[in-house]
Coordinates of C-alpha atoms and ligand atoms in Angstrom, one line a residue:
M1246 CA 96.0 72.5 78.5
T1247 CA 94.5 75.4 80.3
T1248 CA 91.0 76.8 79.8
D1249 CA 91.8 80.2 81.4
S1250 CA 90.2 83.1 79.6
L1251 CA 93.4 85.1 80.0
A1252 CA 95.6 82.7 77.9
G1253 CA 96.8 84.3 74.7
R1254 CA 95.5 87.8 75.6
S1255 CA 97.4 91.1 75.6
L1256 CA 97.2 93.6 78.4
I1257 CA 97.3 97.2 77.2
E1258 CA 95.3 99.0 79.9
P1259 CA 93.7 97.8 83.2
D1260 CA 90.2 98.1 81.6
D1261 CA 91.1 95.2 79.4
L1262 CA 90.5 93.0 82.4
S1263 CA 87.1 92.3 84.0
L1264 CA 87.0 92.5 87.8
K1265 CA 86.9 88.7 87.9
E1266 CA 90.0 88.5 85.8
L1267 CA 91.7 91.1 88.0
D1268 CA 90.8 89.0 91.0
R1269 CA 92.2 85.9 89.3
I1270 CA 95.6 87.6 88.7
L1271 CA 95.8 89.1 92.2
T1272 CA 94.8 85.9 93.9
L1273 CA 97.4 83.9 91.9
G1274 CA 99.9 86.7 92.7
A1275 CA 99.2 86.3 96.4
H1276 CA 99.7 82.5 96.2
I1277 CA 103.0 83.0 94.4
A1278 CA 104.1 85.6 97.0
A1279 CA 103.3 83.1 99.8
D1280 CA 105.3 80.2 98.1
P1281 CA 107.3 81.3 95.1
G1282 CA 109.3 78.1 94.8
R1283 CA 106.2 76.2 94.0
Y1284 CA 106.0 78.0 90.6
R1285 CA 109.6 77.7 89.6
D1286 CA 109.0 75.4 86.6
V1287 CA 105.7 76.9 85.4
C1288 CA 107.2 78.6 82.3
R1289 CA 110.1 76.3 81.6
G1290 CA 111.0 76.5 77.9
K1291 CA 109.2 79.8 77.4
I1292 CA 110.8 83.1 76.4
L1293 CA 109.8 86.6 77.4
A1294 CA 111.0 89.5 75.3
T1295 CA 111.4 92.9 77.1
L1296 CA 111.5 95.8 74.6
F1297 CA 112.2 99.0 76.4
F1298 CA 112.2 102.1 74.3
E1299 CA 112.3 104.3 77.5
P1300 CA 114.5 104.1 80.6
S1301 CA 113.4 101.7 83.4
T1302 CA 115.1 99.9 86.3
R1303 CA 112.3 98.3 88.2
T1304 CA 109.8 97.4 85.6
R1305 CA 112.2 95.7 83.2
L1306 CA 114.1 93.9 85.8
S1307 CA 110.9 92.9 87.5
F1308 CA 109.6 91.4 84.3
E1309 CA 112.9 89.6 83.7
A1310 CA 113.1 88.3 87.3
A1311 CA 109.5 87.2 87.1
M1312 CA 110.1 85.1 84.0
Q1313 CA 113.3 83.6 85.4
R1314 CA 111.6 82.7 88.6
L1315 CA 109.0 80.9 86.6
G1316 CA 111.8 78.9 84.9
G1317 CA 111.6 80.7 81.6
T1318 CA 114.2 82.9 79.9
T1319 CA 114.4 86.4 78.6
L1320 CA 115.8 88.5 75.7
G1321 CA 115.4 92.0 74.6
F1322 CA 116.8 95.5 74.7
A1323 CA 116.8 98.3 77.3
E1324 CA 117.3 101.3 75.0
P1325 CA 116.0 101.9 71.4
D1326 CA 119.5 102.9 70.2
A1327 CA 120.5 99.2 70.6
S1328 CA 117.8 98.0 68.3
S1329 CA 116.9 98.4 64.6
T1330 CA 114.6 101.3 65.6
A1331 CA 117.9 103.3 65.3
K1332 CA 118.0 102.3 61.6
G1333 CA 114.4 103.5 61.1
E1334 CA 112.5 100.2 61.5
S1335 CA 108.8 100.7 62.2
L1336 CA 107.4 99.5 65.6
A1337 CA 105.1 97.2 63.7
D1338 CA 108.0 95.4 62.0
T1339 CA 110.1 95.2 65.2
I1340 CA 107.1 93.6 67.0
H1341 CA 106.3 91.2 64.1
T1342 CA 109.9 90.0 64.2
V1343 CA 110.2 89.7 68.0
S1344 CA 107.0 87.8 68.1
C1345 CA 108.6 85.1 66.0
Y1346 CA 111.2 84.6 68.7
A1347 CA 109.3 85.0 72.0
D1348 CA 106.2 83.6 73.6
I1349 CA 105.3 86.9 75.3
I1350 CA 106.4 90.5 75.0
A1351 CA 106.6 93.3 77.6
M1352 CA 107.1 96.7 76.0
R1353 CA 107.6 100.2 77.3
N1354 CA 107.4 103.1 74.8
P1355 CA 107.3 106.9 75.2
K1356 CA 104.3 107.2 72.8
E1357 CA 100.8 106.9 74.0
G1358 CA 99.0 104.1 72.1
A1359 CA 102.3 102.3 71.1
A1360 CA 101.4 99.2 73.1
L1361 CA 98.0 98.9 71.4
L1362 CA 99.6 99.2 68.0
A1363 CA 102.2 96.6 69.0
S1364 CA 99.5 94.1 70.1
R1365 CA 97.9 94.4 66.7
H1366 CA 101.1 93.3 65.0
S1367 CA 102.1 90.6 67.4
E1368 CA 101.5 86.9 67.1
V1369 CA 102.0 86.6 70.9
P1370 CA 100.6 88.4 74.0
V1371 CA 101.9 92.0 74.5
I1372 CA 102.0 93.5 78.0
N1373 CA 102.1 97.3 78.1
A1374 CA 104.9 98.2 80.5
G1375 CA 104.1 101.9 80.2
D1376 CA 103.1 104.0 77.1
G1377 CA 103.9 107.6 77.6
G1378 CA 101.7 109.4 80.1
H1379 CA 98.9 106.9 79.3
H1380 CA 98.8 103.6 81.1
H1381 CA 100.9 101.2 83.2
P1382 CA 98.6 98.3 83.9
T1383 CA 101.2 96.1 85.6
Q1384 CA 102.0 98.9 88.1
T1385 CA 98.3 98.9 88.9
L1386 CA 98.3 95.2 89.5
T1387 CA 101.3 95.8 91.8
D1388 CA 99.5 98.5 93.6
L1389 CA 96.4 96.5 94.0
L1390 CA 98.2 93.4 95.3
T1391 CA 100.1 95.7 97.8
I1392 CA 96.8 97.3 98.9
R1393 CA 95.1 93.9 99.3
S1394 CA 98.0 92.6 101.4
V1395 CA 97.5 95.3 104.0
K1396 CA 93.9 96.3 103.8
H1397 CA 92.5 92.9 102.7
K1398 CA 90.2 94.7 100.2
T1399 CA 90.3 97.1 97.3
E1400 CA 87.0 98.8 98.1
G1401 CA 85.7 101.3 100.6
L1402 CA 89.0 103.1 100.9
T1403 CA 90.0 106.8 101.0
V1404 CA 93.0 107.1 98.7
G1405 CA 95.1 110.2 98.4
F1406 CA 97.1 110.7 95.2
C1407 CA 99.9 113.2 95.6
G1408 CA 102.3 114.9 93.2
D1409 CA 102.2 114.8 89.4
L1410 CA 98.6 113.7 88.7
K1411 CA 98.8 115.2 85.2
F1412 CA 101.6 113.1 83.6
G1413 CA 101.8 110.2 86.0
R1414 CA 100.6 107.1 84.1
T1415 CA 100.6 105.0 87.2
V1416 CA 98.1 107.4 88.8
H1417 CA 95.9 107.3 85.7
S1418 CA 95.8 103.5 85.6
L1419 CA 95.2 103.1 89.3
I1420 CA 92.5 105.7 89.5
K1421 CA 90.6 104.2 86.6
T1422 CA 90.8 100.8 88.3
L1423 CA 90.0 101.7 91.8
A1424 CA 87.0 103.6 90.4
R1425 CA 85.5 100.3 89.4
Y1426 CA 85.3 99.0 93.0
P1427 CA 82.5 100.2 95.2
G1428 CA 82.9 102.8 97.9
N1429 CA 86.4 104.2 97.1
R1430 CA 86.9 107.9 97.4
F1431 CA 89.8 110.0 96.2
V1432 CA 91.7 113.0 97.5
L1433 CA 93.7 114.6 94.6
I1434 CA 96.7 116.5 96.0
S1435 CA 98.7 118.5 93.4
P1436 CA 99.8 121.9 92.4
P1437 CA 97.3 123.5 89.9
E1438 CA 99.6 122.8 87.0
L1439 CA 99.7 119.1 87.7
E1440 CA 96.1 118.3 88.3
L1441 CA 94.5 115.1 87.0
P1442 CA 93.6 115.4 83.3
E1443 CA 90.1 116.6 82.7
Y1444 CA 89.1 113.4 80.7
L1445 CA 89.6 111.3 83.8
V1446 CA 87.4 113.6 85.9
S1447 CA 84.7 113.9 83.3
R1448 CA 84.8 110.4 81.8
V1449 CA 85.7 108.3 84.8
L1450 CA 85.1 109.9 88.2
K1451 CA 81.9 111.8 87.5
P1452 CA 80.0 109.1 85.6
A1453 CA 80.9 106.5 88.2
G1454 CA 79.8 108.9 91.0
I1455 CA 83.1 108.6 92.8
P1456 CA 83.4 111.2 95.6
F1457 CA 86.6 113.1 95.2
T1458 CA 88.2 116.3 96.5
T1459 CA 91.2 118.3 95.4
A1460 CA 93.8 119.7 97.8
R1461 CA 97.0 121.7 97.6
R1462 CA 98.6 120.7 100.9
L1463 CA 99.4 117.2 102.0
E1464 CA 99.3 118.3 105.6
D1465 CA 95.6 119.2 105.4
T1466 CA 94.4 115.9 104.2
I1467 CA 96.8 113.1 105.3
A1468 CA 94.9 112.3 108.5
S1469 CA 91.8 111.3 106.4
L1470 CA 93.6 108.8 104.2
D1471 CA 93.8 105.0 104.2
I1472 CA 96.3 105.0 101.4
L1473 CA 98.7 107.7 100.3
Y1474 CA 100.0 107.2 96.8
M1475 CA 103.1 109.5 96.3
T1476 CA 104.5 110.2 92.9
R1477 CA 107.5 111.8 91.3
V1478 CA 107.1 114.9 89.1
Q1479 CA 107.6 113.4 85.6
K1480 CA 110.5 115.4 84.4
E1481 CA 110.7 113.7 81.0
R1482 CA 107.2 114.8 80.0
F1483 CA 107.7 118.5 80.6
F1484 CA 108.1 120.8 77.7
N1485 CA 110.3 123.2 79.6
E1486 CA 112.9 122.8 82.3
E1487 CA 111.9 126.0 84.2
D1488 CA 108.4 124.6 84.9
Y1489 CA 109.9 121.3 86.1
L1490 CA 112.4 123.0 88.4
R1491 CA 109.6 125.2 89.9
L1492 CA 107.3 122.2 90.5
K1493 CA 109.7 119.3 91.3
D1494 CA 109.7 119.7 95.1
S1495 CA 106.1 120.6 95.5
Y1496 CA 105.6 117.8 98.0
I1497 CA 108.0 116.1 100.3
L1498 CA 106.7 113.5 102.7
D1499 CA 108.8 113.6 105.9
K1500 CA 108.4 112.4 109.5
A1501 CA 106.7 115.6 110.6
K1502 CA 103.9 115.2 108.0
L1503 CA 103.6 111.4 108.6
N1504 CA 103.1 112.1 112.3
L1505 CA 99.8 113.8 111.3
A1506 CA 98.5 110.5 109.6
G1507 CA 96.6 107.6 111.1
S1508 CA 98.5 104.5 112.3
S1509 CA 97.0 102.3 109.6
L1510 CA 97.9 104.6 106.7
A1511 CA 99.7 102.7 103.8
V1512 CA 102.2 104.8 101.9
L1513 CA 102.8 103.6 98.4
H1514 CA 105.0 105.0 95.6
P1515 CA 105.6 103.3 92.2
L1516 CA 109.3 104.5 92.4
P1517 CA 111.7 105.8 91.4
R1518 CA 111.5 108.5 94.0
V1519 CA 113.5 111.7 93.6
N1520 CA 112.8 114.0 96.6
E1521 CA 109.2 113.4 97.3
I1522 CA 109.7 111.0 100.2
H1523 CA 112.4 111.7 102.7
P1524 CA 114.5 108.6 103.4
E1525 CA 113.8 109.1 107.1
V1526 CA 110.3 107.7 106.3
D1527 CA 111.6 104.4 105.0
S1528 CA 111.8 102.7 108.4
D1529 CA 108.2 103.6 109.3
P1530 CA 106.0 100.5 109.2
R1531 CA 103.5 102.5 107.1
A1532 CA 106.1 102.9 104.3
L1533 CA 105.3 100.1 101.9
Y1534 CA 107.0 101.1 98.7
F1535 CA 109.8 98.6 98.9
R1536 CA 107.4 95.7 99.7
Q1537 CA 105.4 97.0 96.7
V1538 CA 108.5 96.3 94.5
Q1539 CA 108.4 92.7 95.7
F1540 CA 104.7 92.4 95.0
G1541 CA 105.4 93.8 91.6
M1542 CA 107.5 90.8 90.7
Y1543 CA 105.0 88.3 92.1
V1544 CA 102.1 89.8 90.3
R1545 CA 104.1 89.8 87.0
M1546 CA 104.8 86.1 87.6
A1547 CA 101.1 85.6 87.9
L1548 CA 100.3 87.6 84.8
I1549 CA 103.0 85.9 82.6
A1550 CA 101.9 82.5 83.7
L1551 CA 98.2 83.2 82.9
L1552 CA 98.8 85.0 79.6
T1553 CA 101.1 82.3 78.3
G1554 CA 98.6 79.7 79.4
A1555 CA 101.2 77.9 81.5
P1556 CA 99.9 74.9 83.5
L1557 CA 99.8 75.9 87.2
P1558 CA 100.6 73.6 90.1
E1559 CA 97.1 74.1 91.6
E1560 CA 95.5 72.7 88.5
N1561 CA 97.2 69.3 89.0
E1562 CA 95.8 68.9 92.6
Ligands
NCD2885 C1 106.7 104.5 87.1 C2 106.6 104.7 85.6 O1 107.5 104.3 84.8 O2 105.6 105.3 85.2 N1 107.8 103.7 87.5 C3 107.6 102.4 87.5 O3 107.2 101.7 86.5 N2 107.8 101.8 88.7 C4 106.7 105.8 87.8 C5 107.7 106.9 87.5 O4 108.5 106.7 86.6 O5 107.6 107.9 88.1

């Protein structure tokens, strides 16, 4: 039996976790990254359901790979048309049903608040794998583990967020979380139409006294950054195609711009990328986005193990 405070809990947004709990998950994620084979039987006999009502490559496969690498199995669907949602079933009923089959559920849904609703109708933990433009807590865990691996801390950093700060849920979740650590400052780089939502400025940044500046050009600020978090313009959340086409290539990180940055800059991107990072940047040691993908799987292994209350090898030592 485990006495971990995380066992049986759902994760809907990063604020659901105390800083101590965040640290617990990240530390376990780092241990798993260092020796994944040691954890290969931790979830044997357990089932993860992945319910994806919105397209995904990385997040769904990352969850499935994570559960399989813990010795568990997975079931689910990758598009709503393949589920009873197409027949008009409510989300509440779908979740109630699936929670009779699985030990834990990872769900992505285009509607903000869907994950919270799901957790209220589930008998088992629900992990929000993205709800509309709202939150994406496991991407935040991924980002934090990546930052910790190169900077050895998550505080006292100057972090630039570049691209679609309005609709990007990964940005919203990460900003809210980094704002909880002391000494972080933000540079918000976007076109005027894609600025960070006002509620994050007035309810998160200002009350916490976080220093932040806004910028229009990446070239003007890149030299001041410890971390550059690039994002895709979120096509699927635009109301009209014309605006998307006008804004989609607002920022493109290429070698020329990267040459203006410091040698210890870490470039992150939740992926998928469209045009915003030129492939010529991929071979630069500061480009961390593919390592980030790997950390995403390890941190999801940690999260699944802790939420399902699985016995960990370190507890038997
Ligand atoms: C992100 C998402 O789905 O919000 N992708 C991901 O989970 N890695 C970012 C994006 O789609 O732009």
